[in-house]
Amino acid sequence: MRWRRKHLLGIAELEPHELGCLLGLAAEFKRDGFRRPPLKATVANLFYEPSTRTANSFALAARNIGLNVLNFSKSASSAAKGETLIDTARNIEAMGVAGFVLRHSASGAPWLLARNVNGAVANAGDGCHEHPTQCLLDLLTMREAKGALEGLKVLIIGDVKHSRVARSLMHGLLKSRAQPAVCGPASMMPRTLPVDVARMPDIERAIEWAEVLYFLRVQLERQGRPLIGSLAEYHEFYGLTNERLARLAADKWIMHPGPVNRGVELAAAAADARQSLILKQVANGVYVRMAVLYLVVGAALLGEIAVD
Ligand code: CP
């Protein structure tokens, strides 16, 4: 296949074969290392929100495929003096940058950026909207753990309403013909869900049904007003407690995008349990971001990239 998209903005807009292409290339890089002609260009990491996993793995991924990296943070730049996102990006582009990785608190910011620069744009998480590279690394990790995504029963637990991770993951699972379901407090459930995403109100039955338990971070900073009585109550009703962990079958997998609130979504022992894939997710983040940057920056520079 020939890849022609110069932006990765959301999972919703990808065709299933494009999703497969990204996962296949990430798996190739993981298995064989990067053996393709390196891209000689610079990408700018524009992080307007804090990040540990996404920012650092995008930086490592870029270097692994031969790209130079400009790291930008809002607080240490002229954005702190009021310069707009578009002015900032155009000024950086004028220095010869070929692509942007953008994390922003405003939903839709990567689409706005993509309309206003010539280079590639990769969405590193926008508001409550999408986090496409998190979805890719989650799918790659599930596929490795279970062998295939088709038919896989994945329970997404927690604050679905405010989660860009959940939104991207539901799209990615449906496009991969898996079976996603959600469970959580009514105040954290969106009014509408994509067709074919099941609602499972009973956490014990839902855990029994699922093959993968995907716990979302409780995002207190995005809720506006408290949606739960207390964190202790949340843990008791929707967390992977020590008691639920003790009953958990050995072939069920535990996932979380990070950062984990220990004692809230997961008991500390659950985060570190044998069934936990959390650090495998983080490791796979480097390979999927190598694939994303290789394809979108390659498409921006060369028009298209041959993948097969
Ligand atoms: N999962 C994730 O996006 O983590 P960071 O906020 O640390 O990048």
XYZ file of C-alpha atoms and ligand atoms in Angstrom:
316
model
C 0.000 0.000 0.000
C 1.039 3.637 -0.507
C 0.503 5.998 2.440
C -0.494 9.524 1.411
C -1.932 11.127 4.589
C 0.383 13.817 5.922
C -1.589 14.134 9.177
C -2.665 11.679 11.849
C -5.443 13.600 13.572
C -7.950 11.011 14.798
C -8.737 7.298 14.648
C -12.329 8.085 13.620
C -11.206 9.256 10.173
C -8.904 6.300 9.397
C -9.944 3.450 7.132
C -9.493 -0.012 8.704
C -6.702 -0.811 6.214
C -4.843 2.369 7.289
C -5.114 1.288 10.929
C -3.749 -2.124 9.918
C -0.920 -0.470 8.007
C 0.127 1.612 11.043
C 0.045 -1.438 13.332
C 1.918 -3.550 10.794
C 4.672 -0.974 10.409
C 4.980 -0.555 14.191
C 5.300 -4.347 14.517
C 7.962 -4.335 11.769
C 9.981 -1.678 13.619
C 9.659 -3.623 16.861
C 10.755 -6.917 15.244
C 13.475 -5.717 12.851
C 14.456 -2.234 14.034
C 14.331 0.700 11.633
C 15.924 -0.443 8.355
C 14.378 2.007 5.906
C 16.051 5.101 4.444
C 15.993 7.682 7.256
C 14.005 10.884 6.821
C 16.295 13.899 6.944
C 14.076 16.507 8.561
C 13.118 18.114 11.859
C 9.876 17.733 13.813
C 8.665 20.013 16.590
C 7.020 18.563 19.688
C 4.452 21.199 20.698
C 3.182 20.231 24.149
C 0.697 22.732 25.560
C -0.255 20.243 28.313
C 1.971 18.114 30.563
C 3.012 14.657 29.372
C 5.482 11.972 30.417
C 4.761 9.009 28.114
C 3.608 10.681 24.895
C 6.151 13.512 24.789
C 9.164 11.346 25.558
C 8.186 8.465 23.301
C 7.508 10.815 20.368
C 10.981 12.321 20.930
C 12.623 8.868 21.059
C 10.620 7.658 18.070
C 11.663 10.636 15.966
C 15.344 10.073 16.743
C 15.002 6.333 16.020
C 13.963 7.095 12.433
C 16.611 9.753 11.852
C 14.551 12.899 12.518
C 15.838 15.867 14.498
C 13.544 16.962 17.320
C 12.682 20.428 18.598
C 11.090 20.181 22.026
C 8.717 23.020 22.875
C 6.844 23.639 26.088
C 4.245 26.327 26.586
C 5.721 27.653 29.822
C 9.252 28.102 28.404
C 8.178 29.759 25.127
C 6.557 32.948 23.864
C 3.196 31.175 24.138
C 3.489 32.232 27.787
C 3.475 35.845 26.497
C 0.269 35.258 24.557
C 1.507 34.137 21.124
C -1.145 32.052 19.417
C -0.725 28.395 18.480
C -0.836 29.225 14.770
C 1.709 32.058 15.012
C 3.985 29.843 17.089
C 3.758 26.968 14.603
C 4.266 29.192 11.542
C 7.354 30.762 13.121
C 8.786 27.346 13.920
C 7.917 26.132 10.424
C 9.799 29.120 8.978
C 12.945 27.701 10.627
C 12.637 24.609 8.414
C 10.537 22.216 10.466
C 8.719 19.517 8.454
C 6.233 18.231 11.007
C 4.480 18.926 14.287
C 3.387 16.750 17.173
C 0.690 18.606 19.086
C -0.851 18.064 22.506
C -3.403 20.711 23.424
C -6.235 21.122 25.927
C -8.590 22.394 23.202
C -10.487 19.689 21.332
C -9.871 20.152 17.603
C -6.567 22.055 17.951
C -4.638 19.577 15.717
C -7.202 20.044 12.905
C -6.787 23.833 13.187
C -3.003 23.450 13.063
C -3.175 21.112 10.059
C -5.137 23.753 8.096
C -2.558 26.429 8.843
C 0.842 24.802 8.264
C 2.391 23.058 5.265
C 4.044 20.268 7.248
C 2.735 17.070 8.820
C 0.673 17.092 12.025
C 0.349 14.232 14.524
C -2.234 14.571 17.284
C -0.704 13.764 20.697
C -4.037 14.252 22.511
C -6.593 17.070 22.111
C -8.873 17.956 25.001
C -11.574 15.325 25.582
C -11.573 14.398 21.902
C -8.933 11.960 20.531
C -5.562 10.420 21.424
C -4.817 8.382 18.295
C -1.301 7.183 19.128
C -2.500 5.939 22.523
C -5.123 3.892 20.665
C -2.500 2.461 18.300
C -0.201 1.380 21.117
C -3.171 -0.104 22.983
C -4.255 -2.106 19.923
C -0.706 -3.334 19.276
C -0.388 -4.424 22.922
C -3.763 -6.226 22.885
C -2.915 -7.954 19.613
C 0.395 -9.183 21.040
C -1.258 -10.388 24.277
C -4.248 -12.146 22.704
C -3.011 -12.983 19.197
C -5.799 -11.146 17.322
C -8.136 -8.198 17.754
C -11.145 -9.597 15.911
C -13.816 -10.654 18.411
C -11.728 -9.539 21.427
C -13.925 -8.533 24.399
C -12.561 -5.266 25.804
C -14.167 -3.580 28.813
C -13.383 0.159 29.155
C -13.975 1.180 32.759
C -14.390 4.645 34.223
C -14.605 8.204 32.981
C -15.573 7.500 29.365
C -17.312 10.873 29.028
C -14.156 12.964 29.524
C -11.642 10.550 28.017
C -9.933 11.112 24.675
C -8.277 7.727 25.246
C -11.672 6.005 25.418
C -13.006 7.827 22.350
C -10.046 6.819 20.178
C -9.976 3.295 21.585
C -13.671 2.657 20.883
C -13.159 3.721 17.243
C -10.007 1.613 16.947
C -11.595 -1.497 18.443
C -14.672 -1.234 16.219
C -12.535 -0.759 13.095
C -10.554 -3.854 14.195
C -13.803 -5.845 14.615
C -13.274 -6.280 18.373
C -16.122 -6.086 20.907
C -15.841 -2.952 23.097
C -18.052 -2.341 26.140
C -18.080 0.404 28.778
C -18.770 0.419 32.502
C -18.672 3.226 35.049
C -20.690 5.676 37.119
C -23.690 7.142 35.252
C -22.185 10.627 35.701
C -19.108 9.513 33.701
C -21.009 7.881 30.832
C -21.631 9.835 27.609
C -25.241 10.207 26.507
C -24.422 8.547 23.191
C -21.889 5.902 22.240
C -20.806 4.553 18.853
C -23.154 1.859 17.572
C -21.926 -1.588 18.705
C -20.339 -0.350 21.945
C -22.224 -2.102 24.761
C -23.113 -0.551 28.121
C -22.510 -2.910 31.052
C -23.825 -1.478 34.304
C -22.807 -4.404 36.548
C -19.027 -4.288 37.073
C -18.743 -7.867 38.399
C -20.580 -9.367 35.402
C -18.654 -7.081 33.053
C -15.288 -8.237 34.443
C -16.450 -11.846 34.104
C -17.333 -11.198 30.410
C -14.189 -9.308 29.377
C -10.846 -10.609 28.158
C -9.127 -7.212 28.543
C -9.916 -4.768 31.366
C -8.993 -1.233 30.293
C -9.085 1.177 33.242
C -9.293 4.906 32.489
C -7.688 7.554 34.644
C -10.132 9.568 36.734
C -9.557 12.988 35.188
C -10.473 15.352 37.980
C -8.995 18.270 36.013
C -11.540 17.859 33.162
C -14.740 17.286 35.096
C -15.672 20.875 35.979
C -17.634 19.673 39.006
C -17.144 16.480 41.029
C -18.863 13.508 39.374
C -18.171 10.993 42.141
C -18.702 11.015 45.898
C -15.068 10.324 46.763
C -12.022 8.605 45.316
C -12.315 5.861 47.957
C -15.925 5.208 46.912
C -14.906 5.166 43.233
C -12.204 2.596 43.993
C -14.653 0.377 45.858
C -17.304 0.446 43.109
C -15.256 0.721 39.879
C -11.603 0.111 40.758
C -9.590 -3.087 40.470
C -9.450 -3.663 44.220
C -7.286 -6.263 45.926
C -10.415 -8.435 46.278
C -11.292 -8.255 42.563
C -7.628 -8.878 41.686
C -7.589 -12.021 43.861
C -10.597 -13.361 41.880
C -9.272 -12.299 38.458
C -8.634 -15.177 36.044
C -4.989 -15.579 35.021
C -5.796 -15.042 31.313
C -7.465 -11.640 31.708
C -5.274 -8.635 30.969
C -5.135 -5.318 32.847
C -4.461 -2.123 30.872
C -4.318 1.594 31.713
C -3.050 4.534 29.607
C -1.205 6.171 32.521
C -0.625 8.058 34.631
C -2.173 5.617 37.113
C -3.857 6.969 40.240
C -2.817 4.111 42.534
C -5.572 3.269 44.972
C -8.215 4.841 42.690
C -8.512 2.993 39.349
C -6.127 0.233 40.387
C -4.934 -1.083 43.721
C -1.143 -0.848 43.773
C -0.892 -4.642 43.513
C -3.143 -4.599 40.423
C -0.953 -2.048 38.629
C 2.055 -4.326 39.186
C 0.254 -7.666 38.777
C 1.414 -10.399 36.415
C -1.634 -9.666 34.222
C -0.742 -5.957 33.950
C 0.302 -4.817 30.454
C 0.908 -1.196 31.471
C 4.668 -1.068 30.833
C 4.267 -3.101 27.626
C 1.829 -0.393 26.463
C 4.468 2.257 27.184
C 7.195 0.291 25.364
C 4.947 -0.152 22.305
C 4.319 3.596 22.280
C 7.792 4.138 20.840
C 7.177 1.758 17.907
C 3.759 3.113 16.976
C 5.063 6.674 17.111
C 7.999 5.684 14.876
C 5.431 4.343 12.396
C 3.240 7.450 12.622
C 6.122 9.904 12.160
C 7.675 7.874 9.360
C 4.398 7.846 7.425
C 3.097 11.374 7.984
C 6.440 13.189 7.732
C 7.352 10.966 4.781
C 4.063 11.855 3.069
C 4.642 15.567 3.749
C 8.179 15.435 2.303
C 7.770 12.941 -0.549
C 4.029 12.860 -1.310
C 3.702 9.156 -0.486
C 5.484 6.278 1.249
C 5.437 2.644 0.086
C 4.619 0.458 3.063
C 4.490 -3.165 1.846
N -1.135 8.178 28.297
C -0.653 9.416 28.179
O -1.050 10.188 27.305
O 0.275 9.764 29.128
P 1.028 11.165 29.172
O -0.012 12.212 29.550
O 2.093 11.025 30.220
O 1.576 11.471 27.824
